[in-house]
Tab-separated table of C-alpha atoms and ligand atoms in Angstrom:
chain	number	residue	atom	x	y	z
A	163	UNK	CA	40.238	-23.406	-66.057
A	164	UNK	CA	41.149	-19.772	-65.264
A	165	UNK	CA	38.550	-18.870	-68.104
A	166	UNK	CA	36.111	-20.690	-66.251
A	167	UNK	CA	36.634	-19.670	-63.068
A	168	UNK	CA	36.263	-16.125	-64.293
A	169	UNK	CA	32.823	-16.827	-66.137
A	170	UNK	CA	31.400	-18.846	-62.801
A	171	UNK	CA	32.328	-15.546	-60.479
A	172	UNK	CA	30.680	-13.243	-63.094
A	173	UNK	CA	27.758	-15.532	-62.758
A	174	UNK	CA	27.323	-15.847	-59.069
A	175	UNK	CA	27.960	-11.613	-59.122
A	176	UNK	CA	24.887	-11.190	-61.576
A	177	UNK	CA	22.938	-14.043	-60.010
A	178	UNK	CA	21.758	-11.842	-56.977
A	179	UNK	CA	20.273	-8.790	-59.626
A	180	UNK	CA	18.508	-10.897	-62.155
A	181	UNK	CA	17.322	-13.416	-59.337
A	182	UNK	CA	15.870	-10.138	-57.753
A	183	UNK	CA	14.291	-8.910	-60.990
A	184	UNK	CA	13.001	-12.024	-61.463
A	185	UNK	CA	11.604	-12.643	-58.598
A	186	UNK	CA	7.873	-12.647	-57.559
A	187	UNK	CA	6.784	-10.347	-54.958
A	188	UNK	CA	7.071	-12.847	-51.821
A	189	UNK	CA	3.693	-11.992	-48.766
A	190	UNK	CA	2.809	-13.170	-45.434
A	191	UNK	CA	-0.428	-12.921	-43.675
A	192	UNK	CA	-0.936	-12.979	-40.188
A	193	UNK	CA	-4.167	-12.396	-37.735
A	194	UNK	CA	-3.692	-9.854	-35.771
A	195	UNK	CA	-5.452	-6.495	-33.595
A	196	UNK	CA	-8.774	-8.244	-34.937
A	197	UNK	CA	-7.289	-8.161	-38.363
A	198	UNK	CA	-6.056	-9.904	-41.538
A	199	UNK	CA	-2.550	-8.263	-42.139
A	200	UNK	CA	-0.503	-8.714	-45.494
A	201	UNK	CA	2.566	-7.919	-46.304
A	202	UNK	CA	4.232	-8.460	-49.964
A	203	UNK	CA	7.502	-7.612	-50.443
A	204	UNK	CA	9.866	-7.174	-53.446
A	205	UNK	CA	12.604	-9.194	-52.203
A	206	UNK	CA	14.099	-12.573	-52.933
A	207	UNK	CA	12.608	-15.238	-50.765
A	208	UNK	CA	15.936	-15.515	-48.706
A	209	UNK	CA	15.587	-11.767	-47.657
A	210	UNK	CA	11.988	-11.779	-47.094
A	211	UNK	CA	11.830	-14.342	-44.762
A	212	UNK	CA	13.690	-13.301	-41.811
A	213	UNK	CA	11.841	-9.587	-42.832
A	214	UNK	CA	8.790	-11.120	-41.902
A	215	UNK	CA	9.484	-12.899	-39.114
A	216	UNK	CA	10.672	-9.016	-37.478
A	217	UNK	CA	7.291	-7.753	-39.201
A	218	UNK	CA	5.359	-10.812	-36.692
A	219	UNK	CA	7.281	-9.807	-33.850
A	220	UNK	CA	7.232	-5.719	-34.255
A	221	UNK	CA	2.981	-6.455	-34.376
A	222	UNK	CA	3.150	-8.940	-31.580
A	223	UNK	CA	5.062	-6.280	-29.511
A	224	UNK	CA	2.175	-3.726	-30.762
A	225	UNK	CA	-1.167	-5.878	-30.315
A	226	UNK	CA	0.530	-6.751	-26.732
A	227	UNK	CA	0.732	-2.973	-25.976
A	228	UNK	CA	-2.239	-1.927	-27.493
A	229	UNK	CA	-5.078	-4.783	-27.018
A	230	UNK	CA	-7.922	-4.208	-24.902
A	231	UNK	CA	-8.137	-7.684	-23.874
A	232	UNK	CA	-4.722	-8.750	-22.822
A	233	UNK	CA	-4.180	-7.776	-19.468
A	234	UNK	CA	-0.498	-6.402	-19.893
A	235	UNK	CA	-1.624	-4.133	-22.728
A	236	UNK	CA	-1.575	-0.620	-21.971
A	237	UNK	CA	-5.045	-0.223	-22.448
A	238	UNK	CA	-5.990	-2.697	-19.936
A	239	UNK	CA	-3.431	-1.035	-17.247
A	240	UNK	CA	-4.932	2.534	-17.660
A	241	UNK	CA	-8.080	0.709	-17.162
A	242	UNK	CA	-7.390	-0.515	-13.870
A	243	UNK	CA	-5.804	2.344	-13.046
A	244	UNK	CA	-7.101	4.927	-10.403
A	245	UNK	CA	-5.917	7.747	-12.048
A	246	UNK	CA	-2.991	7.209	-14.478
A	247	UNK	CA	-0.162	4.802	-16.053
A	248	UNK	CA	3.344	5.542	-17.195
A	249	UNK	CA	2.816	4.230	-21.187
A	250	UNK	CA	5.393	2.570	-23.131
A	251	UNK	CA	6.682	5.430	-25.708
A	252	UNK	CA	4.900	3.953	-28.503
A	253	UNK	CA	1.559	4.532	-26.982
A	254	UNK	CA	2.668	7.797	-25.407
A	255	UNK	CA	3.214	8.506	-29.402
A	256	UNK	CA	0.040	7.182	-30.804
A	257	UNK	CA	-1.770	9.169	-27.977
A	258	UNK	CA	-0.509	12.363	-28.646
A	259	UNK	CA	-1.819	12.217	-32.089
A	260	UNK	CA	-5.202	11.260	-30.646
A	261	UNK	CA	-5.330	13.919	-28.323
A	262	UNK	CA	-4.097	16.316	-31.297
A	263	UNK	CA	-6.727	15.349	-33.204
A	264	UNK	CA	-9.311	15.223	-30.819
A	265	UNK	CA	-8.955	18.896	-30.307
A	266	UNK	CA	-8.753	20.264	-33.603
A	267	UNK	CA	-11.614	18.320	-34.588
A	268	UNK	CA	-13.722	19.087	-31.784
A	269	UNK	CA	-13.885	15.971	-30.889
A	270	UNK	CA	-15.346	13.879	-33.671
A	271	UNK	CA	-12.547	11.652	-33.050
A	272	UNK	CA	-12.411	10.390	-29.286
A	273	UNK	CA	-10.015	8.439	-28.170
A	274	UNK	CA	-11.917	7.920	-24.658
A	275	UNK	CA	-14.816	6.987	-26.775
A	276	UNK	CA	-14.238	3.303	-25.218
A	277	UNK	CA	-17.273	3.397	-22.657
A	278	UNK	CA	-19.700	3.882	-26.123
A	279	UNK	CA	-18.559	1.353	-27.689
A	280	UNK	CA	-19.035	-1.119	-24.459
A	281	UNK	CA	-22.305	0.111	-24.519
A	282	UNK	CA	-22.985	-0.959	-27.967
A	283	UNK	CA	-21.226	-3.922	-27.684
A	284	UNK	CA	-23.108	-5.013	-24.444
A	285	UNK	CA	-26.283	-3.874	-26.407
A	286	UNK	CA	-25.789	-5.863	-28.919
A	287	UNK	CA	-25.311	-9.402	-26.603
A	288	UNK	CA	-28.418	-8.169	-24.931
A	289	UNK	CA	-30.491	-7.380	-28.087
A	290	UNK	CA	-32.154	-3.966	-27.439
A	291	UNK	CA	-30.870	-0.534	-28.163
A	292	UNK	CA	-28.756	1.249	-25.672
A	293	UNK	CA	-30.974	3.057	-22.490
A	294	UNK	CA	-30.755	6.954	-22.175
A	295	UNK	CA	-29.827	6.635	-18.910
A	296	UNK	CA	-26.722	4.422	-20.271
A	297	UNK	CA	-26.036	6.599	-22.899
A	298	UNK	CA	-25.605	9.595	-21.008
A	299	UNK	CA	-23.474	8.133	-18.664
A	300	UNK	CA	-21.072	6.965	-21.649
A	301	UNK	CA	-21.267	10.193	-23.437
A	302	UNK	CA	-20.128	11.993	-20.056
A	303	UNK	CA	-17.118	9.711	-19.907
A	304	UNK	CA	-16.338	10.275	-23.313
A	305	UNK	CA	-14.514	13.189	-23.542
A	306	UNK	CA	-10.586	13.854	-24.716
A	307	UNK	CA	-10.118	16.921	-21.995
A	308	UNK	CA	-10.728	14.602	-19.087
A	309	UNK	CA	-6.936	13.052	-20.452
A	310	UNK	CA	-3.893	14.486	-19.481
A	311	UNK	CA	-0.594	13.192	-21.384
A	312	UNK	CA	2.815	14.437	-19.803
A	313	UNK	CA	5.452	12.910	-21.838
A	314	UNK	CA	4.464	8.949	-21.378
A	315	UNK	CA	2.777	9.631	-18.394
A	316	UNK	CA	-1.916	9.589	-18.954
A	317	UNK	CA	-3.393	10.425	-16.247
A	318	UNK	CA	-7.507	10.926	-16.052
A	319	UNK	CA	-9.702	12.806	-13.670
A	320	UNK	CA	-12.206	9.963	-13.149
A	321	UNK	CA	-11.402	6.389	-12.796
A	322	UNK	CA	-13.731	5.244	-15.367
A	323	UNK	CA	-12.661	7.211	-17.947
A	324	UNK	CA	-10.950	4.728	-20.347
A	325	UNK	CA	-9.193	4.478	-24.087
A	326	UNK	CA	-10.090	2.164	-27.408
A	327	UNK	CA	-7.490	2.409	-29.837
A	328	UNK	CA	-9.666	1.208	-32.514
A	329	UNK	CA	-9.706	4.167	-34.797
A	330	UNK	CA	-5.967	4.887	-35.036
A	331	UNK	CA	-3.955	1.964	-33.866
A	332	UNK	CA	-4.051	-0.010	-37.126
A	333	UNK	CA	-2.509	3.217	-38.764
A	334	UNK	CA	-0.051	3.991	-35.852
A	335	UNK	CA	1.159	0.166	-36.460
A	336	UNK	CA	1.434	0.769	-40.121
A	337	UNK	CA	3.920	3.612	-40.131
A	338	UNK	CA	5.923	1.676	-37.137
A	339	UNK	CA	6.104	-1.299	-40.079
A	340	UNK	CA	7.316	1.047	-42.425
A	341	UNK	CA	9.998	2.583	-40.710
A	342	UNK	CA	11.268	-0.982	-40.071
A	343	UNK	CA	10.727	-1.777	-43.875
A	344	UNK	CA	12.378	0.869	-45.101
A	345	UNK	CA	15.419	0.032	-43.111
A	346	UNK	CA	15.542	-3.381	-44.450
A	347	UNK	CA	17.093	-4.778	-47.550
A	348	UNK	CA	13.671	-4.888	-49.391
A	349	UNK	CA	13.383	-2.972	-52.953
A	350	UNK	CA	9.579	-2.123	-51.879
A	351	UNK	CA	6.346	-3.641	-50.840
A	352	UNK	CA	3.211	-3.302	-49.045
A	353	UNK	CA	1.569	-3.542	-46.244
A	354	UNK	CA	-2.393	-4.076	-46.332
A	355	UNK	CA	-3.818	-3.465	-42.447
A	356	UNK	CA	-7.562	-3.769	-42.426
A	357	UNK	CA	-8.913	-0.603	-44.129
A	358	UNK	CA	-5.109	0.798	-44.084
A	359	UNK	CA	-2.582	0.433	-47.067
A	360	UNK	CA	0.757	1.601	-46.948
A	361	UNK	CA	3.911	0.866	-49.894
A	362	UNK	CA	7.471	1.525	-49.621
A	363	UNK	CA	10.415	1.818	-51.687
A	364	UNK	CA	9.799	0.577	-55.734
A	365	UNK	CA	8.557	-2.559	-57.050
A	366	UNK	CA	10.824	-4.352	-59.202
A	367	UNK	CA	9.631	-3.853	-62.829
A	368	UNK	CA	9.879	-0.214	-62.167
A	369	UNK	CA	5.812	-0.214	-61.701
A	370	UNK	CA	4.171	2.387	-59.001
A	371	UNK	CA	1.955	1.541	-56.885
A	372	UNK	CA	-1.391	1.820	-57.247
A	373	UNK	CA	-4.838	1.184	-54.713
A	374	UNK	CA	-8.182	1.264	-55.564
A	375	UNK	CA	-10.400	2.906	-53.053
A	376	UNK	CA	-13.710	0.876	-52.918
A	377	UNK	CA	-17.380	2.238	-53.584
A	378	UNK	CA	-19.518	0.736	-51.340
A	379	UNK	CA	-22.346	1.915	-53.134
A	380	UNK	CA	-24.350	-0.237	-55.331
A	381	UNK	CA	-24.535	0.441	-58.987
A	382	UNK	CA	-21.391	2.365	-58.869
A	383	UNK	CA	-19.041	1.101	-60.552
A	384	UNK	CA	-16.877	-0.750	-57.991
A	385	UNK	CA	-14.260	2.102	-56.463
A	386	UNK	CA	-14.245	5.608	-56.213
A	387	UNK	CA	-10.877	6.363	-57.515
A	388	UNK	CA	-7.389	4.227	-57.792
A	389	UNK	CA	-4.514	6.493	-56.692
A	390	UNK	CA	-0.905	5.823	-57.427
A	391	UNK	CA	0.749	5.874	-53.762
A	392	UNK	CA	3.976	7.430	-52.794
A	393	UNK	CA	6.277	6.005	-50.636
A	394	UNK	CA	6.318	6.057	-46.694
A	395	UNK	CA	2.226	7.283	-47.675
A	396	UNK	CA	-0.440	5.388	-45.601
A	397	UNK	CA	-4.413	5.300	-46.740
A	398	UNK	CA	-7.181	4.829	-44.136
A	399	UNK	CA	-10.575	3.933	-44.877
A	400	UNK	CA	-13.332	4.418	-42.560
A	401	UNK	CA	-16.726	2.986	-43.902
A	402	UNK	CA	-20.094	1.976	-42.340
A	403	UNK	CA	-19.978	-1.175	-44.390
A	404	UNK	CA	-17.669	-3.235	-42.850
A	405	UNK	CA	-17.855	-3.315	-39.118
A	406	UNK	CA	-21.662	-3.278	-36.907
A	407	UNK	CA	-23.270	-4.380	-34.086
A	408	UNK	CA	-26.878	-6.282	-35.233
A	409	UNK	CA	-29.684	-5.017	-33.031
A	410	UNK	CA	-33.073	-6.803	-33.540
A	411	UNK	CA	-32.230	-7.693	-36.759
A	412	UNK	CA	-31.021	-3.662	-37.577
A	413	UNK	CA	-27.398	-2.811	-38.398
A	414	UNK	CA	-25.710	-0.395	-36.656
A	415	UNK	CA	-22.506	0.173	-37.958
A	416	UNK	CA	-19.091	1.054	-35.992
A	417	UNK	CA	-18.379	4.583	-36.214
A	418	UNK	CA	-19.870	6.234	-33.174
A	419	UNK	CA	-20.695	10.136	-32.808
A	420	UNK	CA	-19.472	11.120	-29.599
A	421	UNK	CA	-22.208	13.873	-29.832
A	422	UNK	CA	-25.015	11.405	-29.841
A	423	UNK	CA	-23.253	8.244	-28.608
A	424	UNK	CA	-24.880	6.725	-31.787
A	425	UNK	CA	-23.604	5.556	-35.166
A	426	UNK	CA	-22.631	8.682	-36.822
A	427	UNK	CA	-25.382	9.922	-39.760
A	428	UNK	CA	-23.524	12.709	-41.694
A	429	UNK	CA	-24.440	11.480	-45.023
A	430	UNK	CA	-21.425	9.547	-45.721
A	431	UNK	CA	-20.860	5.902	-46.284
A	432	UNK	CA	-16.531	5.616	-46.864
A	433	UNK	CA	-13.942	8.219	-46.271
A	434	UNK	CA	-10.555	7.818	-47.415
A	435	UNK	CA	-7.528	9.610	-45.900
A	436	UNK	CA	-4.173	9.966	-47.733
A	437	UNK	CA	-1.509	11.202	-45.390
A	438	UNK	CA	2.590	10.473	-44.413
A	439	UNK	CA	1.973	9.386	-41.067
A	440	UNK	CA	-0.305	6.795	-40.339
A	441	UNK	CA	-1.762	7.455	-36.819
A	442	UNK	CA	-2.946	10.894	-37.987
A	443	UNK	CA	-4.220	8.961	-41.698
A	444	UNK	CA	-6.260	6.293	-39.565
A	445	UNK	CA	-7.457	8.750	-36.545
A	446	UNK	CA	-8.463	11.579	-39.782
A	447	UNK	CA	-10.966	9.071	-41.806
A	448	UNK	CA	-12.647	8.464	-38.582
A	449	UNK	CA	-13.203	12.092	-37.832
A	450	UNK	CA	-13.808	13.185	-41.323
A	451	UNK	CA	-16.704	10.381	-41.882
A	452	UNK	CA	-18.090	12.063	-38.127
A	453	UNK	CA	-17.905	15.891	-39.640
A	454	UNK	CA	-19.568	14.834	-42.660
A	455	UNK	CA	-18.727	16.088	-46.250
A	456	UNK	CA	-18.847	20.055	-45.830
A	457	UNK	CA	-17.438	20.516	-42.604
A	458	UNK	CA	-14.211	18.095	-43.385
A	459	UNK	CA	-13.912	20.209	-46.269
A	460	UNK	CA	-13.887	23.239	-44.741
A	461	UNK	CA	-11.429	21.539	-42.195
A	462	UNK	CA	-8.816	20.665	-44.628
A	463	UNK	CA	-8.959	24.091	-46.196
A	464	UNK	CA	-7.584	25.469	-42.798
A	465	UNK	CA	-4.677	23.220	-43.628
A	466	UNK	CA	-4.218	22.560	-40.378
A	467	UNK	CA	-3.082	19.118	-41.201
A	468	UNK	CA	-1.182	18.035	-44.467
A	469	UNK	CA	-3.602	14.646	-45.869
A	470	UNK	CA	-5.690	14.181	-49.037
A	471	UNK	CA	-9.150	12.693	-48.459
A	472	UNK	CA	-12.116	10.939	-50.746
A	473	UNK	CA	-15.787	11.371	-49.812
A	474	UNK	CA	-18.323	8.918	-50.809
A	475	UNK	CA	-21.805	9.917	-49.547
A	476	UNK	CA	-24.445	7.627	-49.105
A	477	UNK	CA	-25.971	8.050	-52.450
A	478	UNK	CA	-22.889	6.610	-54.204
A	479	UNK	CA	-21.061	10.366	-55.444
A	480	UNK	CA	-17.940	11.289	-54.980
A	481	UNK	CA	-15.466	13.981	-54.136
A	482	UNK	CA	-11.887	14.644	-53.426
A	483	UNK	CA	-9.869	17.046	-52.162
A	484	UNK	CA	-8.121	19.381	-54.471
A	485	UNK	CA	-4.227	17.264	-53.962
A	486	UNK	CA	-5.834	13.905	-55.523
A	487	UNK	CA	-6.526	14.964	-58.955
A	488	UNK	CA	-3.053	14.724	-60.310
A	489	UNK	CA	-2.557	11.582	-58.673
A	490	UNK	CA	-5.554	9.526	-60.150
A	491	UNK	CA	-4.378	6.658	-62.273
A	492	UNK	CA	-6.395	4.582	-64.598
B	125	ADP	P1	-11.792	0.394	-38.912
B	125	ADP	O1	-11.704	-0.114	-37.497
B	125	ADP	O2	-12.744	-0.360	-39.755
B	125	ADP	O3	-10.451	0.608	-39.536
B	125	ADP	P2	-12.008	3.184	-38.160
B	125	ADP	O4	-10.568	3.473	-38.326
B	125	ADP	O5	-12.937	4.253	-38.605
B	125	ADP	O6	-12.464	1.846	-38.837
B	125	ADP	O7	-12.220	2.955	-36.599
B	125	ADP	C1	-13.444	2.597	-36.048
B	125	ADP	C2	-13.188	2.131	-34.629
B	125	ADP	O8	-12.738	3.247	-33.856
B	125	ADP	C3	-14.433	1.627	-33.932
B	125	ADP	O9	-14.557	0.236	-34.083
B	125	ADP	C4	-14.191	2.035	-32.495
B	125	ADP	O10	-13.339	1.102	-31.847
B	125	ADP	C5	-13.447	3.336	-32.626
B	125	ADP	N1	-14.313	4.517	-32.772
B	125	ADP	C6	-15.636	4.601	-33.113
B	125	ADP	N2	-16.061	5.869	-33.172
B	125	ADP	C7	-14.985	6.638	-32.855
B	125	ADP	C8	-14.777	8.039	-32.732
B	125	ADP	N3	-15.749	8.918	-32.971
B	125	ADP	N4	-13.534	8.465	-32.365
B	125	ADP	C9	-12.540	7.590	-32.109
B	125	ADP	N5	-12.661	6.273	-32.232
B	125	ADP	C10	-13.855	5.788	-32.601
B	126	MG	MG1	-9.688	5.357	-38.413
């Protein structure tokens, strides 16, 4: 009996480890910020599950915040406002970075680029190409200095000034999941956001992780490059594939110059941004596909910021910054 007793407590002690290297990676999707989120973790199912109910929740919290629909968000609050709102620290985070980037990239990303893309939006409905008169008003409200962030507090200097999150909230949210996920009792995962990947921690047959960054480009071969990912690493894609408003039967896709106030043309169709935190990865694609090829180059030679990037221009080549080469997988 004692013999037994012995061999059944061995059993239930090893049952948690080879249950967990056993184990298939457990996911959850949810819809979410205009977006199909998935997360897989490496985790038996009885850890995973009450890891993704916080993972629902921590994005509820985030799309409530950050949603320019719901009228609590706040989005919608500096919207209203006359000339400021006190933000919830989150935002006050996510806007720093904006703001950061908006100035060292002379503004090819905007974060108060929200009145263009209202304009192409309402375009759109109506089914003619925005007005000069219309664009020029949008293009004078859409500019970063006319913000002014004191701790939480935004204030503008003209009421109609207003935000869209659209180009770094989906990475700000990632690197909030990961901090969570890497607190947890997980081994690893990932989390795919949209055109934003991020892993954590191992999987458990000792593999790495790997993504394949797409080629849009017919004819060429499917993806630019697959990369082995690190942890805590998020990777942003911005494209002018994916996301457009349909004007006469034209496509005009999603990235706007806030030069021109129209869809930017700097020879690129995808950029990919590899960087630790995911705000600055997300907010970084957009304004390297706006610089264009040579000047985002240039730009991360004055290593101003610490990210990896892969250009694919319109005619389907490629190039990568001089990081990425050791970190190509097959
Ligand atoms: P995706 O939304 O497909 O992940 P991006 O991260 O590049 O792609 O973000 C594009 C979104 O960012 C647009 O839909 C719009 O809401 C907003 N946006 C467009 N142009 C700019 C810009 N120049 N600067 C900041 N945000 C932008
Ligand atoms: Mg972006």
């Amino acid at each position: 009996m004692r013999r037994f007793l012995c061999a059944l407590l061995i059993l239930l002690m090893l049952l948690p480890f080879s249950s967990c290297t056993r184990e298939e990676p457990q996911t959850d999707t949810v819809f979410l910020m205009d977006t199909l989120i998935t997360i897989t973790l490496y985790a038996p199912r009885e850890v995973a599950t009450p890891i993704f109910a916080e993972c629902r929740a921590l994005l509820c919290e985030l799309d409530a915040l950050w949603s320019r629909t719901k009228e609590e968000s706040d989005v919608s609050a500096f919207l209203r406002a006359e000339s400021g709102v006190t933000l919830d620290p989150r935002t006050a985070a996510l806007l720093q970075t904006a703001l950061d980037v908006s100035a060292r990239t002379d503004g090819a990303f905007d974060v108060t680029v929200a009145p263009l893309v209202e304009l192409w939006k309402a375009c759109e409905e109506a089914g003619h190409l925005p007005e000069s008169s219309e664009l020029q008003e949008a293009l004078s409200l859409t500019d970063w200095s006319r913000l002014q962030l004191t701790g939480t507090r935004l204030e503008k200097d003209d009421p109609r000034v207003r935000i869209d999150l659209g180009g770094i909230g989906k990475g700000a949210a990632i690197s909030i999941l990961l901090s969570y996920l890497e607190s947890t009792d997980a081994a690893g995962g990932m989390v795919s956001f949209g055109s934003n990947v991020a892993v954590f921690g191992q999987k458990t047959n000792g593999e790495t992780f790997r993504v394949a960054v797409r080629n849009p480009v017919e004819g060429k071969g499917g993806y630019a490059a697959i990369l082995s990912m690190r942890t805590g690493e998020v990777l942003s894609v911005s494209g002018d594939y994916e996301r457009f408003y349909t004007i006469d039967g034209e496509r005009y896709h999603h990235i706007l110059d806030p030069k021109t106030g129209y869809p930017s043309e700097s020879g690129l169709c995808s950029v990919a941004v590899v960087c630790a935190d995911g705000a600055l990865a997300d907010a970084l694609s957009t304004a390297l596909f706006v610089m264009g090829e040579e000047k985002a180059l240039a730009f991360y030679e004055t290593g101003v910021y610490t990210f990896e990037a892969i250009f694919v221009s319109s005619d389907g080549s490629v190039r990568m910054t001089e990081g990425l080469t050791e970190r190509l997988s097959q």
